[in-house]
Amino acid sequence: MNTTSKVAKPTKIKNRLPYLFTLPVTLAVFALLIYPTVFVFYLSFHSSLAGIDNLEFVGLKNFLFMFQSPTFWVTLKNTLLFTLGAVTIPFLLGLLIAYLLHIIQKGVAFFRVVFILPLAVAPVVTALTWNMILNPLYGVANYFLKLMHIPGLQWAAHSNTALLSVILIEVWQWVPFMILILYAGFQMIPEEPLEAAMIDGASGWQGFFYITLPLLKSTIIIAIIFRLMDAFKSFDIIYSVTKGGPAYATYTMVIGAYQESFPFHSLEKGAVLGIVMLVIAFIGSKQALKFLPK
């Protein structure tokens, strides 16, 4: 009887060891992810006018106020336009450059180092550097435009070009990400299907569009999903360059959530914007995952 209990006790301890080892990670996830998320949902149904310690339940009033606000629709439009530009342009440029590197196969090691440099720079540093480059008065960008007898632009200082300016900075930072992922995808594609197509008389463009791209589909979707998630919540570059201005030209949802929560001390409005972003990101990711091959 005693021998059985002695054997059973170490076995129970051994079975519980995995849970004990994962306990610190579980507590960290709860503290940094689960609890804040639950609290944001709780906060969105309350008013914080009397302070965070005296929340007043208001139901869906915060959501109705947000959807009736013209500023919300401006932030939504800016967010979608920024995300579209910050995903589409890096993807197309990355696909083109990765394909050229795949075909040429010369100097790839050198270009890998060159292309990875923008990724190694902190977004805030990137934003401040480009802010000087795009400065309307003494920036390098306008200097070269004037050399070509093209009038200088206001770039981030004008509402017509501010969104384009921050998209340009985002593109510079993240084209290398697309290049590295897509180049790795090109390297994994077997050569036999393309060689067979060439023997049958297919042109280079036909081989690329009908054989290479379909075989690269999974890599493309994964790269786009990662870029979508990052661009949708981009904050550093936009805030460092324009702070959402001028005249709400770059006022995206994440900028709005920050401004409402901290400078304006309206935590419930920031929480509502965060929830809307979470819902949009969830729906978008779920739809994008459907394109992955089973």
Short mmCIF file of N, CA, C and O in Angstrom, two decimals, residues 7-92:
data_model
loop_
_atom_site.label_atom_id
_atom_site.label_comp_id
_atom_site.label_asym_id
_atom_site.label_seq_id
_atom_site.Cartn_x
_atom_site.Cartn_y
_atom_site.Cartn_z
N VAL A 7 4.85 5.57 -5.45
CA VAL A 7 4.99 5.61 -6.90
C VAL A 7 4.04 6.63 -7.51
O VAL A 7 4.38 7.36 -8.44
N ALA A 8 2.82 6.69 -6.97
CA ALA A 8 1.79 7.57 -7.52
C ALA A 8 2.13 9.04 -7.29
O ALA A 8 1.88 9.89 -8.14
N LYS A 9 2.78 9.33 -6.15
CA LYS A 9 3.07 10.73 -5.83
C LYS A 9 4.06 11.37 -6.81
O LYS A 9 3.80 12.45 -7.35
N PRO A 10 5.20 10.73 -7.13
CA PRO A 10 6.10 11.31 -8.14
C PRO A 10 5.46 11.42 -9.51
O PRO A 10 5.75 12.35 -10.26
N THR A 11 4.56 10.47 -9.83
CA THR A 11 3.89 10.51 -11.13
C THR A 11 3.00 11.75 -11.23
O THR A 11 2.97 12.42 -12.26
N LYS A 12 2.28 12.06 -10.15
CA LYS A 12 1.42 13.25 -10.15
C LYS A 12 2.24 14.52 -10.29
O LYS A 12 1.88 15.44 -11.02
N ILE A 13 3.38 14.56 -9.57
CA ILE A 13 4.25 15.74 -9.66
C ILE A 13 4.79 15.89 -11.07
O ILE A 13 4.86 16.99 -11.62
N LYS A 14 5.18 14.76 -11.69
CA LYS A 14 5.71 14.78 -13.05
C LYS A 14 4.66 15.27 -14.04
O LYS A 14 4.97 16.00 -14.98
N ASN A 15 3.41 14.86 -13.84
CA ASN A 15 2.33 15.30 -14.74
C ASN A 15 2.03 16.79 -14.60
O ASN A 15 1.54 17.42 -15.54
N ARG A 16 2.29 17.34 -13.42
CA ARG A 16 2.00 18.76 -13.20
C ARG A 16 3.16 19.67 -13.59
O ARG A 16 2.97 20.88 -13.68
N LEU A 17 4.33 19.11 -13.81
CA LEU A 17 5.50 19.91 -14.14
C LEU A 17 5.30 20.79 -15.38
O LEU A 17 5.67 21.97 -15.36
N PRO A 18 4.72 20.25 -16.49
CA PRO A 18 4.53 21.11 -17.67
C PRO A 18 3.69 22.36 -17.36
O PRO A 18 3.97 23.44 -17.88
N TYR A 19 2.65 22.19 -16.51
CA TYR A 19 1.81 23.33 -16.15
C TYR A 19 2.58 24.35 -15.31
O TYR A 19 2.39 25.57 -15.45
N LEU A 20 3.45 23.85 -14.44
CA LEU A 20 4.25 24.75 -13.62
C LEU A 20 5.25 25.54 -14.47
O LEU A 20 5.48 26.73 -14.24
N PHE A 21 5.83 24.86 -15.48
CA PHE A 21 6.80 25.53 -16.35
C PHE A 21 6.14 26.60 -17.22
O PHE A 21 6.76 27.62 -17.54
N THR A 22 4.90 26.35 -17.64
CA THR A 22 4.21 27.32 -18.50
C THR A 22 3.45 28.38 -17.71
O THR A 22 2.91 29.31 -18.30
N LEU A 23 3.42 28.25 -16.37
CA LEU A 23 2.69 29.20 -15.55
C LEU A 23 3.19 30.65 -15.71
O LEU A 23 2.38 31.57 -15.85
N PRO A 24 4.52 30.91 -15.70
CA PRO A 24 4.97 32.30 -15.88
C PRO A 24 4.51 32.91 -17.21
O PRO A 24 4.09 34.08 -17.24
N VAL A 25 4.58 32.13 -18.29
CA VAL A 25 4.13 32.63 -19.59
C VAL A 25 2.63 32.89 -19.58
O VAL A 25 2.15 33.90 -20.10
N THR A 26 1.88 31.97 -18.96
CA THR A 26 0.43 32.13 -18.88
C THR A 26 0.06 33.40 -18.11
O THR A 26 -0.82 34.16 -18.53
N LEU A 27 0.75 33.64 -17.01
CA LEU A 27 0.47 34.84 -16.21
C LEU A 27 0.84 36.10 -17.00
O LEU A 27 0.13 37.12 -16.93
N ALA A 28 1.95 36.04 -17.75
CA ALA A 28 2.37 37.20 -18.55
C ALA A 28 1.36 37.50 -19.65
O ALA A 28 1.01 38.67 -19.89
N VAL A 29 0.87 36.45 -20.33
CA VAL A 29 -0.13 36.64 -21.38
C VAL A 29 -1.42 37.22 -20.79
O VAL A 29 -2.03 38.12 -21.38
N PHE A 30 -1.80 36.70 -19.64
CA PHE A 30 -3.02 37.22 -19.00
C PHE A 30 -2.85 38.69 -18.62
O PHE A 30 -3.76 39.51 -18.84
N ALA A 31 -1.69 39.03 -18.06
CA ALA A 31 -1.47 40.40 -17.59
C ALA A 31 -1.33 41.39 -18.74
O ALA A 31 -1.79 42.53 -18.64
N LEU A 32 -0.69 40.96 -19.85
CA LEU A 32 -0.38 41.89 -20.94
C LEU A 32 -1.36 41.84 -22.10
O LEU A 32 -1.37 42.76 -22.92
N LEU A 33 -2.17 40.78 -22.17
CA LEU A 33 -3.07 40.65 -23.33
C LEU A 33 -4.52 40.45 -22.93
O LEU A 33 -5.39 41.25 -23.30
N ILE A 34 -4.79 39.41 -22.16
CA ILE A 34 -6.19 39.05 -21.88
C ILE A 34 -6.86 40.09 -21.00
O ILE A 34 -7.94 40.61 -21.33
N TYR A 35 -6.23 40.44 -19.87
CA TYR A 35 -6.86 41.41 -18.96
C TYR A 35 -7.06 42.77 -19.61
O TYR A 35 -8.15 43.36 -19.52
N PRO A 36 -6.03 43.35 -20.30
CA PRO A 36 -6.27 44.64 -20.96
C PRO A 36 -7.38 44.59 -22.00
O PRO A 36 -8.16 45.55 -22.14
N THR A 37 -7.47 43.47 -22.75
CA THR A 37 -8.52 43.35 -23.76
C THR A 37 -9.90 43.34 -23.12
O THR A 37 -10.82 44.04 -23.56
N VAL A 38 -10.04 42.55 -22.06
CA VAL A 38 -11.33 42.49 -21.35
C VAL A 38 -11.68 43.85 -20.75
O VAL A 38 -12.83 44.31 -20.83
N PHE A 39 -10.68 44.54 -20.21
CA PHE A 39 -10.93 45.85 -19.60
C PHE A 39 -11.32 46.89 -20.65
O PHE A 39 -12.16 47.76 -20.38
N VAL A 40 -10.73 46.80 -21.84
CA VAL A 40 -11.09 47.73 -22.92
C VAL A 40 -12.56 47.53 -23.30
O VAL A 40 -13.29 48.51 -23.51
N PHE A 41 -13.00 46.28 -23.40
CA PHE A 41 -14.41 46.01 -23.71
C PHE A 41 -15.30 46.56 -22.58
O PHE A 41 -16.34 47.15 -22.85
N TYR A 42 -14.89 46.35 -21.36
CA TYR A 42 -15.65 46.85 -20.21
C TYR A 42 -15.72 48.38 -20.24
O TYR A 42 -16.78 48.99 -20.02
N LEU A 43 -14.59 49.01 -20.54
CA LEU A 43 -14.51 50.47 -20.55
C LEU A 43 -15.36 51.09 -21.65
O LEU A 43 -15.90 52.18 -21.49
N SER A 44 -15.49 50.38 -22.78
CA SER A 44 -16.23 50.94 -23.91
C SER A 44 -17.72 51.14 -23.60
O SER A 44 -18.39 51.91 -24.29
N PHE A 45 -18.24 50.47 -22.58
CA PHE A 45 -19.65 50.61 -22.21
C PHE A 45 -19.84 51.55 -21.02
O PHE A 45 -20.92 51.59 -20.43
N HIS A 46 -18.80 52.29 -20.67
CA HIS A 46 -18.87 53.18 -19.52
C HIS A 46 -18.36 54.58 -19.90
O HIS A 46 -17.74 54.77 -20.94
N SER A 47 -18.63 55.53 -19.03
CA SER A 47 -18.13 56.89 -19.18
C SER A 47 -17.10 57.15 -18.09
O SER A 47 -17.30 56.79 -16.93
N SER A 48 -15.98 57.78 -18.49
CA SER A 48 -14.90 58.05 -17.53
C SER A 48 -14.82 59.53 -17.16
O SER A 48 -13.78 60.00 -16.72
N LEU A 49 -15.93 60.27 -17.36
CA LEU A 49 -15.92 61.71 -17.05
C LEU A 49 -15.64 61.98 -15.58
O LEU A 49 -15.00 62.97 -15.23
N ALA A 50 -16.10 61.08 -14.70
CA ALA A 50 -15.88 61.26 -13.26
C ALA A 50 -14.58 60.61 -12.79
O ALA A 50 -14.33 60.56 -11.58
N GLY A 51 -13.79 60.11 -13.73
CA GLY A 51 -12.52 59.47 -13.36
C GLY A 51 -12.59 57.97 -13.57
O GLY A 51 -13.68 57.37 -13.60
N ILE A 52 -11.43 57.37 -13.69
CA ILE A 52 -11.35 55.93 -13.96
C ILE A 52 -11.86 55.10 -12.79
O ILE A 52 -12.27 53.95 -12.95
N ASP A 53 -11.85 55.68 -11.60
CA ASP A 53 -12.34 54.96 -10.41
C ASP A 53 -13.85 55.10 -10.23
O ASP A 53 -14.43 54.43 -9.35
N ASN A 54 -14.48 55.97 -11.00
CA ASN A 54 -15.93 56.18 -10.87
C ASN A 54 -16.60 56.06 -12.24
O ASN A 54 -17.23 57.00 -12.74
N LEU A 55 -16.44 54.90 -12.87
CA LEU A 55 -17.01 54.68 -14.20
C LEU A 55 -18.53 54.59 -14.11
O LEU A 55 -19.09 53.99 -13.20
N GLU A 56 -19.17 55.20 -15.10
CA GLU A 56 -20.64 55.19 -15.15
C GLU A 56 -21.09 54.40 -16.37
O GLU A 56 -20.65 54.67 -17.50
N PHE A 57 -21.96 53.42 -16.17
CA PHE A 57 -22.43 52.59 -17.27
C PHE A 57 -23.33 53.40 -18.20
O PHE A 57 -24.30 54.03 -17.76
N VAL A 58 -23.01 53.38 -19.51
CA VAL A 58 -23.79 54.13 -20.49
C VAL A 58 -24.26 53.25 -21.66
O VAL A 58 -24.84 53.75 -22.62
N GLY A 59 -24.00 51.96 -21.58
CA GLY A 59 -24.46 51.05 -22.63
C GLY A 59 -23.76 51.28 -23.95
O GLY A 59 -22.53 51.41 -24.02
N LEU A 60 -24.55 51.40 -25.02
CA LEU A 60 -23.99 51.57 -26.36
C LEU A 60 -23.82 53.04 -26.76
O LEU A 60 -23.58 53.33 -27.94
N LYS A 61 -23.94 53.93 -25.81
CA LYS A 61 -23.88 55.36 -26.11
C LYS A 61 -22.56 55.74 -26.77
O LYS A 61 -22.52 56.54 -27.70
N ASN A 62 -21.45 55.18 -26.29
CA ASN A 62 -20.14 55.50 -26.86
C ASN A 62 -20.03 55.05 -28.32
O ASN A 62 -19.45 55.75 -29.16
N PHE A 63 -20.59 53.87 -28.61
CA PHE A 63 -20.55 53.36 -29.99
C PHE A 63 -21.42 54.22 -30.91
O PHE A 63 -21.02 54.54 -32.03
N LEU A 64 -22.62 54.58 -30.43
CA LEU A 64 -23.51 55.41 -31.25
C LEU A 64 -22.89 56.79 -31.50
O LEU A 64 -22.97 57.31 -32.61
N PHE A 65 -22.26 57.35 -30.48
CA PHE A 65 -21.61 58.65 -30.64
C PHE A 65 -20.49 58.57 -31.68
O PHE A 65 -20.34 59.48 -32.51
N MET A 66 -19.72 57.48 -31.64
CA MET A 66 -18.61 57.34 -32.57
C MET A 66 -19.10 57.20 -34.01
O MET A 66 -18.59 57.87 -34.93
N PHE A 67 -20.12 56.36 -34.22
CA PHE A 67 -20.61 56.13 -35.58
C PHE A 67 -21.32 57.38 -36.15
O PHE A 67 -21.42 57.53 -37.36
N GLN A 68 -21.79 58.25 -35.28
CA GLN A 68 -22.42 59.49 -35.74
C GLN A 68 -21.42 60.63 -35.94
O GLN A 68 -21.77 61.67 -36.48
N SER A 69 -20.18 60.41 -35.52
CA SER A 69 -19.17 61.45 -35.63
C SER A 69 -18.52 61.44 -37.01
O SER A 69 -18.06 60.39 -37.47
N PRO A 70 -18.47 62.59 -37.69
CA PRO A 70 -17.79 62.64 -39.00
C PRO A 70 -16.31 62.29 -38.90
O PRO A 70 -15.73 61.76 -39.85
N THR A 71 -15.70 62.58 -37.75
CA THR A 71 -14.26 62.30 -37.58
C THR A 71 -13.98 60.81 -37.69
O THR A 71 -12.94 60.40 -38.23
N PHE A 72 -14.91 59.98 -37.18
CA PHE A 72 -14.70 58.53 -37.25
C PHE A 72 -14.59 58.06 -38.70
O PHE A 72 -13.71 57.25 -39.03
N TRP A 73 -15.45 58.55 -39.56
CA TRP A 73 -15.43 58.11 -40.95
C TRP A 73 -14.20 58.63 -41.67
O TRP A 73 -13.69 57.98 -42.59
N VAL A 74 -13.70 59.78 -41.25
CA VAL A 74 -12.43 60.28 -41.81
C VAL A 74 -11.28 59.36 -41.39
O VAL A 74 -10.42 59.00 -42.21
N THR A 75 -11.26 58.98 -40.11
CA THR A 75 -10.19 58.09 -39.63
C THR A 75 -10.27 56.73 -40.31
O THR A 75 -9.24 56.15 -40.65
N LEU A 76 -11.48 56.23 -40.52
CA LEU A 76 -11.65 54.94 -41.20
C LEU A 76 -11.15 55.01 -42.63
O LEU A 76 -10.42 54.12 -43.10
N LYS A 77 -11.51 56.09 -43.34
CA LYS A 77 -11.06 56.26 -44.72
C LYS A 77 -9.54 56.37 -44.79
O LYS A 77 -8.89 55.71 -45.62
N ASN A 78 -8.96 57.18 -43.91
CA ASN A 78 -7.50 57.34 -43.90
C ASN A 78 -6.79 56.03 -43.58
O ASN A 78 -5.75 55.71 -44.17
N THR A 79 -7.36 55.27 -42.64
CA THR A 79 -6.76 53.99 -42.26
C THR A 79 -6.76 53.01 -43.44
O THR A 79 -5.76 52.35 -43.71
N LEU A 80 -7.89 52.93 -44.14
CA LEU A 80 -8.00 52.02 -45.26
C LEU A 80 -7.09 52.43 -46.42
O LEU A 80 -6.43 51.59 -47.04
N LEU A 81 -7.03 53.75 -46.70
CA LEU A 81 -6.15 54.23 -47.77
C LEU A 81 -4.69 54.00 -47.43
O LEU A 81 -3.90 53.56 -48.28
N PHE A 82 -4.33 54.30 -46.19
CA PHE A 82 -2.95 54.09 -45.77
C PHE A 82 -2.58 52.61 -45.83
O PHE A 82 -1.50 52.25 -46.34
N THR A 83 -3.46 51.75 -45.33
CA THR A 83 -3.18 50.31 -45.35
C THR A 83 -3.07 49.80 -46.77
O THR A 83 -2.18 48.99 -47.08
N LEU A 84 -3.97 50.25 -47.65
CA LEU A 84 -3.92 49.82 -49.05
C LEU A 84 -2.60 50.20 -49.70
O LEU A 84 -1.95 49.38 -50.35
N GLY A 85 -2.18 51.46 -49.52
CA GLY A 85 -0.92 51.91 -50.12
C GLY A 85 0.28 51.25 -49.49
O GLY A 85 1.23 50.87 -50.19
N ALA A 86 0.26 51.08 -48.15
CA ALA A 86 1.41 50.53 -47.44
C ALA A 86 1.54 49.02 -47.62
O ALA A 86 2.56 48.44 -47.21
N VAL A 87 0.54 48.39 -48.19
CA VAL A 87 0.61 46.95 -48.47
C VAL A 87 0.83 46.69 -49.97
O VAL A 87 1.70 45.91 -50.35
N THR A 88 0.05 47.36 -50.81
CA THR A 88 0.10 47.11 -52.25
C THR A 88 1.44 47.49 -52.86
O THR A 88 2.04 46.69 -53.60
N ILE A 89 1.91 48.71 -52.57
CA ILE A 89 3.16 49.18 -53.19
C ILE A 89 4.36 48.33 -52.74
O ILE A 89 5.15 47.89 -53.58
N PRO A 90 4.56 48.08 -51.43
CA PRO A 90 5.68 47.20 -51.04
C PRO A 90 5.58 45.80 -51.64
O PRO A 90 6.60 45.21 -52.00
N PHE A 91 4.35 45.29 -51.76
CA PHE A 91 4.20 43.95 -52.33
C PHE A 91 4.63 43.92 -53.80
O PHE A 91 5.39 43.04 -54.22
N LEU A 92 4.14 44.88 -54.59
CA LEU A 92 4.47 44.90 -56.02
C LEU A 92 5.97 45.13 -56.23
O LEU A 92 6.60 44.43 -57.05
#
